Amino acid sequence: MKWRKLGKVFDPTEHKLPNNCESFAQSPQAIVLEDRVRIYFSSREKEGNGPMFLSRVLYVDFAKDMINILAISPQEVLPLGELGTFDEHGIFPFSPVRVDNQIYAYTCGWSRRVSVPVETATGLAISEDNGNSFTRIGAGPVLGPSVKEAMLVGDSFVLPIEDKFYMWYIYGEKWKPATSTEPPARIYKIAFAQSKDGIQWEKEEGRPIIDDVLGSDECQALPTVIRLDGMFHMYFCFREATDFRRDPGRGYRLGYAYSQNGLDWVRDDNLGGLEKSDSGWDSEMMCYPHIFQSDEQVYMLYNGNEFGRQGFGLAKLESMNNA
């Protein structure tokens, strides 16, 4: 795949954001509307005077040229969950998909824990007003911890394929205990599920579908998939389990795989075509990719350094190889 980077296209610090959000535009994910491209992202609101944050979902509307900004959401599109629910402390990421006249959003809800920092699960919210606001189908998740996937289920990306829904998501294999220099470290892998209605999901428990290249402790996140000319193409980000915040060489970068059926994948990161820049906002990290098509052009949104603190950028697909 050959891509051309178009640079950073949105910086949250340059705009007035709702809900007292001040920084971060993480996991940008697009839905193409009639006259614009709406990009949902997760931003952060400081919780009180302490060190903790809440992650809230906002959007920015771009003209179809993907240059001019038309609007920013006046408020969060989905309130955080109620006390004790799986998404009371944050929603990140937020993945939209059009289903008939509605827009479904598969959410990754975050809740804090005591022995480890966080637990996650996948929820579903639906919009009846073309993506301006969303309502949960219920207070609980549609995909969460299970017998062989006991923790950290989330990052769900869904495509309607013929008469089914395909989902690519992550689940946690384990937490590594804290050390004198590192907090508990989570290990997570990409998996696959399918559904007839987008609500009830069937999966092969505990089966990772993407090979590791960094060893068994490789962390894989945010799968995003597009089907072009009958072939499925997946991008995702991956990193080492520890010391990834201090050492850019151990931090997130982009991976790539291809498949004929969406379940069995061949990984070849060398074919992905997107690498960290030599300098600038995405020189230390590339993470949280989202691939989409608008007016027959394929684009990829992604975050750069510091997990999206400085916003997100855009790349344009120029050609495909014959993977």
Coordinates of C-alpha atoms in Angstrom, one line a residue:
M1 CA 0.0 0.0 0.0
K2 CA 1.3 3.4 -0.9
W3 CA 0.2 6.4 1.2
R4 CA 0.8 10.1 1.1
K5 CA 0.8 11.9 4.5
L6 CA -1.3 15.1 4.5
G7 CA -0.1 16.2 7.9
K8 CA -1.8 17.0 11.1
V9 CA -5.3 18.2 10.3
F10 CA -6.8 18.8 13.8
D11 CA -5.2 20.1 17.0
P12 CA -7.6 20.2 20.0
T13 CA -5.6 23.0 21.7
E14 CA -6.5 25.3 18.9
H15 CA -10.3 25.0 19.4
K16 CA -12.8 25.6 22.2
L17 CA -14.1 22.2 23.1
P18 CA -17.3 21.4 25.1
N19 CA -17.5 19.7 28.5
N20 CA -14.3 21.4 29.7
C21 CA -12.2 19.2 27.5
E22 CA -8.7 20.7 27.0
S23 CA -6.4 18.3 25.3
F24 CA -6.3 15.0 23.3
A25 CA -8.2 14.1 20.2
Q26 CA -7.7 10.3 20.4
S27 CA -8.9 7.6 18.1
P28 CA -10.4 9.7 15.3
Q29 CA -13.1 7.7 13.5
A30 CA -15.2 8.9 10.5
I31 CA -18.7 8.6 9.2
V32 CA -19.3 10.1 5.8
L33 CA -22.4 12.3 5.6
E34 CA -24.0 13.8 2.5
D35 CA -22.1 17.1 2.6
R36 CA -19.3 16.5 5.1
V37 CA -17.1 14.0 6.9
R38 CA -17.8 13.8 10.6
I39 CA -14.9 12.6 12.7
Y40 CA -15.6 11.4 16.2
F41 CA -12.7 11.5 18.8
S42 CA -12.2 11.1 22.5
S43 CA -11.0 14.1 24.4
R44 CA -10.2 14.6 28.1
E45 CA -11.8 16.5 30.9
K46 CA -9.9 16.9 34.2
E47 CA -11.9 15.4 37.0
G48 CA -11.9 17.9 39.9
N49 CA -8.5 19.0 41.3
G50 CA -6.9 15.5 41.2
P51 CA -4.7 13.8 38.6
M52 CA -7.6 11.8 37.0
F53 CA -9.4 12.5 33.7
L54 CA -12.7 11.6 32.1
S55 CA -12.7 10.6 28.4
R56 CA -15.6 12.2 26.5
V57 CA -16.7 11.7 22.8
L58 CA -16.8 14.8 20.6
Y59 CA -16.8 15.4 16.8
V60 CA -15.4 17.7 14.2
D61 CA -16.9 18.1 10.8
F62 CA -14.7 18.5 7.8
A63 CA -15.7 19.5 4.3
K64 CA -15.3 16.7 1.7
D65 CA -11.9 18.2 0.8
M66 CA -10.7 17.1 4.2
I67 CA -9.1 20.5 4.7
N68 CA -11.8 23.0 5.8
I69 CA -13.4 22.5 9.3
L70 CA -17.1 23.2 9.2
A71 CA -18.1 22.7 12.8
I72 CA -17.2 21.2 16.2
S73 CA -19.8 19.4 18.3
P74 CA -21.5 21.8 20.8
Q75 CA -21.6 19.0 23.5
E76 CA -20.5 15.4 24.0
V77 CA -22.5 13.0 21.7
L78 CA -23.0 10.4 24.4
P79 CA -22.9 11.0 28.2
L80 CA -20.7 8.8 30.3
G81 CA -22.3 5.8 32.0
E82 CA -24.0 5.8 35.4
L83 CA -22.3 5.1 38.6
G84 CA -20.9 1.5 38.7
T85 CA -21.4 0.8 35.0
F86 CA -18.7 -0.3 32.5
D87 CA -18.3 3.2 30.9
E88 CA -18.6 5.6 33.9
H89 CA -15.1 6.9 33.6
G90 CA -14.6 7.2 29.8
I91 CA -15.5 6.2 26.3
F92 CA -12.5 5.6 24.0
P93 CA -12.7 4.7 21.2
F94 CA -16.1 5.4 19.6
S95 CA -16.6 3.5 16.3
P96 CA -19.5 4.6 14.0
V97 CA -21.1 2.5 11.2
R98 CA -24.2 3.3 9.2
V99 CA -27.0 0.7 9.4
D100 CA -30.0 1.5 7.2
N101 CA -31.2 4.9 8.4
Q102 CA -29.4 4.8 11.7
I103 CA -25.8 5.2 12.8
Y104 CA -24.5 2.5 15.3
A105 CA -21.6 3.4 17.5
Y106 CA -19.6 0.6 19.1
T107 CA -18.1 2.2 22.2
C108 CA -15.1 1.1 24.4
G109 CA -16.2 1.9 27.9
W110 CA -13.6 2.4 30.7
S111 CA -14.0 1.9 34.4
R112 CA -11.4 2.2 37.0
R113 CA -10.1 -0.7 39.1
V114 CA -8.1 -1.0 42.3
S115 CA -5.5 -3.7 41.7
V116 CA -5.0 -2.5 38.0
P117 CA -5.8 0.9 36.5
V118 CA -8.8 0.0 34.3
E119 CA -11.3 -2.5 32.9
T120 CA -13.0 -2.2 29.5
A121 CA -16.0 -3.6 27.5
T122 CA -17.8 -2.8 24.2
G123 CA -21.1 -1.1 24.3
L124 CA -23.6 0.0 21.6
A125 CA -25.3 3.3 21.2
I126 CA -27.6 4.3 18.3
S127 CA -28.2 7.7 16.6
E128 CA -31.5 8.6 15.0
D129 CA -30.4 12.2 14.1
N130 CA -27.6 11.5 11.6
G131 CA -24.9 11.3 14.2
N132 CA -25.5 14.4 16.3
S133 CA -26.4 12.4 19.4
F134 CA -26.5 8.8 20.5
T135 CA -28.6 6.7 22.9
R136 CA -27.4 3.5 24.6
I137 CA -29.4 0.3 23.9
G138 CA -28.9 -0.5 27.5
A139 CA -26.6 0.2 30.5
G140 CA -24.4 -2.8 29.9
P141 CA -22.0 -4.0 27.2
V142 CA -22.8 -6.1 24.1
L143 CA -19.4 -7.7 24.3
G144 CA -17.4 -8.0 27.6
P145 CA -15.3 -10.4 29.7
S146 CA -16.0 -14.1 29.2
V147 CA -14.6 -17.4 30.2
K148 CA -11.5 -17.3 28.0
E149 CA -11.4 -13.6 27.4
A150 CA -11.5 -12.5 31.0
M151 CA -10.5 -8.8 30.7
L152 CA -10.0 -5.7 28.6
V153 CA -12.5 -6.4 25.8
G154 CA -12.8 -3.3 23.5
D155 CA -11.6 -1.4 20.5
S156 CA -14.4 -2.9 18.4
F157 CA -14.6 -2.1 14.7
V158 CA -17.7 -3.4 12.9
L159 CA -18.5 -3.7 9.2
P160 CA -21.8 -5.0 7.7
I161 CA -20.9 -7.8 5.3
E162 CA -23.8 -9.1 3.3
D163 CA -26.4 -10.4 5.8
K164 CA -24.0 -10.3 8.8
F165 CA -21.9 -8.0 11.0
Y166 CA -18.2 -8.6 11.3
M167 CA -16.4 -7.3 14.3
W168 CA -12.7 -7.0 14.9
Y169 CA -11.8 -6.2 18.6
I170 CA -9.2 -6.7 21.3
Y171 CA -9.2 -8.7 24.4
G172 CA -6.8 -8.9 27.3
E173 CA -4.6 -12.0 27.8
K174 CA -3.2 -11.0 31.1
W175 CA -1.9 -8.3 33.4
K176 CA 1.8 -8.3 34.3
P177 CA 2.4 -7.4 37.9
A178 CA 3.9 -3.9 38.8
T179 CA 7.6 -3.5 39.2
S180 CA 9.7 -0.9 41.0
T181 CA 9.7 1.2 37.7
E182 CA 6.5 0.1 36.0
P183 CA 2.8 0.0 36.9
P184 CA 0.8 -3.2 36.0
A185 CA 1.2 -3.9 32.3
R186 CA -1.6 -5.2 30.1
I187 CA -1.3 -7.6 27.2
Y188 CA -4.0 -7.6 24.6
K189 CA -4.6 -9.2 21.2
I190 CA -6.9 -8.8 18.2
A191 CA -9.8 -11.2 17.7
F192 CA -12.9 -11.7 15.5
A193 CA -16.7 -12.0 16.2
Q194 CA -19.8 -12.0 14.0
S195 CA -23.5 -11.3 14.5
K196 CA -26.8 -11.4 12.6
D197 CA -28.1 -8.3 14.3
G198 CA -25.1 -6.3 15.6
I199 CA -26.1 -7.0 19.2
Q200 CA -25.7 -10.7 19.9
W201 CA -22.2 -11.8 19.0
E202 CA -20.6 -15.2 18.3
K203 CA -16.9 -15.8 18.6
E204 CA -14.2 -18.4 19.0
E205 CA -13.1 -17.7 22.6
G206 CA -9.5 -16.6 23.1
R207 CA -8.3 -17.0 19.5
P208 CA -6.0 -14.2 18.4
I209 CA -6.1 -13.6 14.7
I210 CA -2.9 -11.5 14.1
D211 CA 0.5 -13.0 14.6
D212 CA 3.0 -11.3 17.0
V213 CA 6.3 -9.9 15.7
L214 CA 7.6 -8.6 19.1
G215 CA 7.0 -11.8 21.0
S216 CA 4.2 -13.0 23.2
D217 CA 4.0 -9.8 25.2
E218 CA 3.2 -7.7 22.1
C219 CA 0.2 -5.4 22.6
Q220 CA -2.2 -5.0 19.6
A221 CA -4.9 -2.3 19.5
L222 CA -7.4 -0.5 17.4
P223 CA -8.0 -2.8 14.4
T224 CA -9.5 -0.9 11.4
V225 CA -10.6 -2.8 8.3
I226 CA -11.6 -2.0 4.7
R227 CA -12.6 -4.3 1.9
L228 CA -11.2 -3.4 -1.5
D229 CA -11.5 -5.5 -4.6
G230 CA -12.7 -8.5 -2.6
M231 CA -9.7 -8.4 -0.2
F232 CA -9.8 -7.3 3.5
H233 CA -7.1 -5.0 4.6
M234 CA -6.4 -4.3 8.3
Y235 CA -4.4 -1.7 10.0
F236 CA -3.8 -1.6 13.7
C237 CA -1.2 -0.3 16.2
F238 CA 1.2 -2.4 18.3
R239 CA 3.8 -1.8 21.0
E240 CA 5.9 -3.4 23.6
A241 CA 4.2 -4.1 26.9
T242 CA 6.5 -2.0 29.1
D243 CA 8.6 1.1 28.9
F244 CA 6.7 2.3 25.9
R245 CA 6.0 5.8 27.3
R246 CA 9.7 6.7 27.8
D247 CA 11.3 4.8 24.9
P248 CA 9.9 5.7 21.4
G249 CA 11.4 2.5 20.0
R250 CA 9.1 0.5 22.2
G251 CA 6.0 2.6 21.6
Y252 CA 3.1 2.3 19.2
R253 CA 3.6 2.0 15.4
L254 CA 1.3 0.7 12.7
G255 CA 0.9 -2.9 11.6
Y256 CA -0.8 -4.3 8.5
A257 CA -2.4 -7.6 7.5
Y258 CA -4.6 -8.8 4.6
S259 CA -7.3 -11.6 4.4
Q260 CA -9.6 -13.1 1.9
N261 CA -12.4 -13.9 4.4
G262 CA -11.9 -11.5 7.3
L263 CA -11.0 -14.2 9.8
D264 CA -7.7 -15.7 8.6
W265 CA -5.0 -13.1 8.2
V266 CA -1.5 -12.8 6.8
R267 CA 0.5 -10.1 8.6
D268 CA 3.2 -8.2 6.7
D269 CA 3.9 -4.8 8.2
N270 CA 6.4 -4.0 5.4
L271 CA 3.4 -3.8 3.0
G272 CA 1.6 -1.3 5.2
G273 CA 3.3 1.8 3.7
L274 CA 3.0 4.1 6.7
E275 CA 6.0 4.8 8.9
K276 CA 6.9 7.3 11.6
S277 CA 8.2 10.6 10.3
D278 CA 11.8 11.7 10.8
S279 CA 10.7 14.7 12.8
G280 CA 7.5 16.4 14.0
W281 CA 4.2 15.5 15.5
D282 CA 4.3 11.8 14.4
S283 CA 8.0 11.1 14.7
E284 CA 7.9 9.2 18.0
M285 CA 4.6 7.4 17.7
M286 CA 1.8 6.4 15.3
C287 CA -1.3 4.9 16.8
Y288 CA -5.1 4.5 16.7
P289 CA -5.6 4.3 12.9
H290 CA -8.9 4.5 11.2
I291 CA -9.4 3.8 7.5
F292 CA -12.4 5.0 5.5
Q293 CA -13.6 5.9 2.0
S294 CA -15.1 9.1 0.8
D295 CA -15.9 10.0 -2.8
E296 CA -14.0 6.9 -4.0
Q297 CA -10.9 8.1 -2.2
V298 CA -9.4 6.0 0.7
Y299 CA -8.1 7.9 3.7
M300 CA -6.5 7.0 7.0
L301 CA -6.8 9.0 10.2
Y302 CA -4.3 8.4 13.0
N303 CA -2.8 9.8 16.1
G304 CA 0.9 10.7 16.6
N305 CA 3.1 11.4 19.6
E306 CA 1.8 11.2 23.1
F307 CA -1.2 9.1 22.2
G308 CA -3.0 11.9 20.5
R309 CA -2.4 14.8 22.9
Q310 CA -1.6 17.0 19.9
G311 CA -4.5 15.9 17.7
F312 CA -4.7 13.7 14.6
G313 CA -3.4 13.5 11.1
L314 CA -4.5 12.2 7.7
A315 CA -3.0 10.1 4.9
K316 CA -4.3 9.4 1.5
L317 CA -4.0 6.1 -0.3
E318 CA -2.3 6.6 -3.7
S319 CA -2.0 3.0 -4.9
M320 CA -2.3 -0.6 -3.8
N321 CA 0.1 -3.5 -4.1
N322 CA -1.0 -7.0 -5.0
A323 CA -1.1 -8.6 -1.5

